[in-house]
Amino acid sequence: GKRVKGRQISRPFVYGTTARPFDPEKNPKPSHVPNDHTHSWTVFVKGIDDTDLTYWLKRVQFKLHESIPNHVRMIDGVPGKAFVVEETGWGEFEIAIKLYYVPESAEKPQTVYHHLRLHAYGNDAERAAMVANGEVISWVYEEQLFNEPYEHFFDVLTSG
Ligand code: SLL
């Protein structure tokens, strides 16, 4: 195939973590969760307002801390759904998020790194901005850029 010269297509998405402390009333700890775990949390990649990403993003690998059982998680795309891992734990760490594109893109996988945040930090205003409904949110808005995509993939990207 041929590339579409001089064209760049960008697609917005969001990735990040959401964490909630265990709390007898608001977030009770399931009985199977180890005693030292203090939070439930998720790491995700999703479209803005839950728009579908699977026409360009095929799967996502989340590499968690080695202390977590089965710490490399491969999540295949389901149309209209987030790529997400749900876990529990006690500590913060860096997560490697590897994006695998659809085959027709011919793009190599790319990795972004994201810090799992369990605790808000900074002054009162900064901490308040990180917490919503008791959840510590650390989200990044990003644009995926496809530079001179192949013609077929260009059609896929622009026909939505
Ligand atoms: C720290 N450098 O010491 C970090 C490591 C590791 C967090 C944090 C274990 C979860 C599990 C867990 O939360 N590890 O056992 O499933 O703070």
Short mmCIF file of C-alpha atoms and ligand atoms in Angstrom, two decimals:
data_model
loop_
_atom_site.label_atom_id
_atom_site.label_comp_id
_atom_site.label_asym_id
_atom_site.label_seq_id
_atom_site.Cartn_x
_atom_site.Cartn_y
_atom_site.Cartn_z
CA GLY A 1 0.00 0.00 0.00
CA LYS A 2 0.89 3.66 -0.29
CA ARG A 3 1.09 6.27 2.41
CA VAL A 4 -1.03 9.39 2.30
CA LYS A 5 1.66 12.04 1.93
CA GLY A 6 1.55 15.15 4.04
CA ARG A 7 -1.36 14.03 6.19
CA GLN A 8 -1.44 13.56 9.94
CA ILE A 9 -4.44 12.15 11.73
CA SER A 10 -4.74 12.52 15.48
CA ARG A 11 -7.14 10.69 17.75
CA PRO A 12 -7.76 11.70 21.39
CA PHE A 13 -7.80 9.21 24.24
CA VAL A 14 -7.41 9.13 28.02
CA TYR A 15 -5.26 6.91 30.21
CA GLY A 16 -4.64 6.81 33.91
CA THR A 17 -5.52 5.42 37.29
CA THR A 18 -8.41 5.73 39.72
CA ALA A 19 -7.94 4.60 43.33
CA ARG A 20 -10.28 4.33 46.31
CA PRO A 21 -9.29 3.55 49.91
CA PHE A 22 -11.00 0.60 51.52
CA ASP A 23 -13.66 1.83 53.92
CA PRO A 24 -16.20 -0.31 55.79
CA GLU A 25 -19.07 1.81 54.52
CA LYS A 26 -18.03 3.33 51.21
CA ASN A 27 -15.69 0.68 49.82
CA PRO A 28 -15.81 -2.51 51.86
CA LYS A 29 -12.88 -4.86 51.46
CA PRO A 30 -13.78 -8.23 49.94
CA SER A 31 -12.80 -11.16 52.16
CA HIS A 32 -10.31 -12.57 49.63
CA VAL A 33 -8.23 -9.36 49.61
CA PRO A 34 -4.99 -9.60 51.67
CA ASN A 35 -4.91 -7.77 55.01
CA ASP A 36 -2.18 -5.31 54.04
CA HIS A 37 -4.07 -4.00 50.99
CA THR A 38 -5.39 -0.50 51.60
CA HIS A 39 -6.93 0.46 48.24
CA SER A 40 -8.82 -0.80 45.25
CA TRP A 41 -7.67 0.76 42.01
CA THR A 42 -7.96 0.59 38.23
CA VAL A 43 -5.66 1.50 35.37
CA PHE A 44 -7.27 2.16 32.01
CA VAL A 45 -7.06 3.41 28.43
CA LYS A 46 -10.30 4.71 26.98
CA GLY A 47 -11.88 7.08 24.51
CA ILE A 48 -13.06 10.58 25.47
CA ASP A 49 -16.64 10.18 26.74
CA ASP A 50 -16.21 6.44 26.20
CA THR A 51 -15.96 6.71 22.42
CA ASP A 52 -14.68 3.61 20.68
CA LEU A 53 -10.92 3.24 20.12
CA THR A 54 -10.80 -0.28 18.71
CA TYR A 55 -10.73 0.85 15.07
CA TRP A 56 -7.13 2.02 15.71
CA LEU A 57 -6.13 0.44 19.05
CA LYS A 58 -6.20 -3.36 19.10
CA ARG A 59 -4.89 -4.32 22.54
CA VAL A 60 -3.14 -2.86 25.55
CA GLN A 61 -0.55 -4.48 27.78
CA PHE A 62 -0.36 -3.21 31.36
CA LYS A 63 2.86 -4.12 33.16
CA LEU A 64 2.19 -3.82 36.89
CA HIS A 65 4.58 -4.10 39.84
CA GLU A 66 6.22 -7.51 40.10
CA SER A 67 4.78 -7.99 43.59
CA ILE A 68 1.35 -8.43 42.01
CA PRO A 69 0.39 -11.94 40.89
CA ASN A 70 0.32 -12.32 37.11
CA HIS A 71 1.68 -8.78 36.79
CA VAL A 72 1.68 -8.52 32.97
CA ARG A 73 -1.90 -8.15 31.76
CA MET A 74 -2.88 -8.16 28.10
CA ILE A 75 -6.29 -6.66 27.43
CA ASP A 76 -7.90 -7.11 24.01
CA GLY A 77 -10.16 -4.36 22.73
CA VAL A 78 -13.93 -4.72 22.92
CA PRO A 79 -15.73 -2.09 20.81
CA GLY A 80 -16.95 0.82 22.92
CA LYS A 81 -15.34 -0.45 26.13
CA ALA A 82 -12.33 0.75 28.05
CA PHE A 83 -9.12 -1.26 28.24
CA VAL A 84 -8.98 -1.73 31.99
CA VAL A 85 -7.33 -3.68 34.82
CA GLU A 86 -8.85 -3.72 38.30
CA GLU A 87 -6.64 -4.51 41.26
CA THR A 88 -6.09 -3.99 44.96
CA GLY A 89 -2.86 -3.17 46.81
CA TRP A 90 -0.98 -0.98 49.25
CA GLY A 91 1.70 0.86 47.27
CA GLU A 92 2.23 3.21 44.37
CA PHE A 93 4.44 2.32 41.40
CA GLU A 94 5.05 3.02 37.73
CA ILE A 95 2.86 1.16 35.22
CA ALA A 96 4.08 0.54 31.67
CA ILE A 97 1.15 0.84 29.29
CA LYS A 98 1.97 -0.62 25.88
CA LEU A 99 -0.38 0.27 23.04
CA TYR A 100 -0.76 -2.23 20.17
CA TYR A 101 -2.33 -0.76 17.06
CA VAL A 102 -4.57 -2.51 14.52
CA PRO A 103 -2.56 -4.47 11.93
CA GLU A 104 -3.64 -2.28 8.98
CA SER A 105 -1.88 0.67 10.65
CA ALA A 106 1.52 -1.07 10.35
CA GLU A 107 2.53 0.92 13.44
CA LYS A 108 4.90 -0.54 16.03
CA PRO A 109 3.62 -0.75 19.61
CA GLN A 110 4.34 2.29 21.78
CA THR A 111 4.70 2.47 25.55
CA VAL A 112 3.61 5.23 27.90
CA TYR A 113 4.48 5.21 31.60
CA HIS A 114 2.04 6.19 34.29
CA HIS A 115 2.36 6.46 38.06
CA LEU A 116 -0.36 4.63 39.98
CA ARG A 117 -1.50 7.25 42.47
CA LEU A 118 -3.20 6.07 45.66
CA HIS A 119 -2.70 9.25 47.71
CA ALA A 120 -3.36 12.86 46.80
CA TYR A 121 -0.47 15.25 47.50
CA GLY A 122 0.34 18.96 47.60
CA ASN A 123 -1.52 21.80 49.28
CA ASP A 124 -5.23 21.73 50.12
CA ALA A 125 -6.33 22.99 46.72
CA GLU A 126 -4.06 20.61 44.85
CA ARG A 127 -5.21 17.64 46.88
CA ALA A 128 -8.84 18.60 46.41
CA ALA A 129 -8.34 18.71 42.64
CA MET A 130 -7.10 15.11 42.67
CA VAL A 131 -10.02 13.67 44.57
CA ALA A 132 -13.54 13.20 43.25
CA ASN A 133 -16.18 11.28 45.21
CA GLY A 134 -13.47 9.90 47.47
CA GLU A 135 -11.44 8.59 44.52
CA VAL A 136 -7.89 9.67 43.75
CA ILE A 137 -7.81 10.29 40.04
CA SER A 138 -4.70 10.62 37.91
CA TRP A 139 -5.73 10.87 34.28
CA VAL A 140 -3.83 12.04 31.22
CA TYR A 141 -5.47 13.38 28.07
CA GLU A 142 -3.40 12.42 25.06
CA GLU A 143 -3.52 12.53 21.29
CA GLN A 144 -2.36 9.61 19.21
CA LEU A 145 -0.75 10.93 16.05
CA PHE A 146 -0.66 8.86 12.87
CA ASN A 147 1.80 10.43 10.48
CA GLU A 148 1.24 9.74 6.76
CA PRO A 149 -0.92 6.67 7.38
CA TYR A 150 -1.31 3.98 4.73
CA GLU A 151 -4.24 4.68 2.40
CA HIS A 152 -6.36 1.84 3.69
CA PHE A 153 -5.76 2.82 7.31
CA PHE A 154 -6.42 6.49 6.45
CA ASP A 155 -9.85 5.40 5.19
CA VAL A 156 -10.46 3.49 8.43
CA LEU A 157 -9.43 6.51 10.52
CA THR A 158 -11.54 9.01 8.63
CA SER A 159 -14.68 6.99 7.88
CA GLY A 160 -15.91 6.95 11.53
C1 SLL B 1 6.67 0.98 47.32
N1 SLL B 1 8.11 0.91 45.38
O1 SLL B 1 7.49 0.45 48.06
C2 SLL B 1 6.79 0.72 45.83
C3 SLL B 1 6.30 -0.66 45.53
C4 SLL B 1 4.38 -2.15 45.39
C5 SLL B 1 2.92 -2.23 45.59
C6 SLL B 1 4.85 -0.75 45.65
C7 SLL B 1 1.16 -5.42 46.14
C8 SLL B 1 -0.20 -5.88 45.75
C9 SLL B 1 -0.30 -7.38 45.84
C10 SLL B 1 1.33 -3.92 46.04
O2 SLL B 1 0.47 -3.10 46.30
N2 SLL B 1 2.52 -3.58 45.64
O3 SLL B 1 0.37 -7.99 46.66
O4 SLL B 1 -1.16 -7.92 45.09
O5 SLL B 1 5.80 1.73 47.72
#
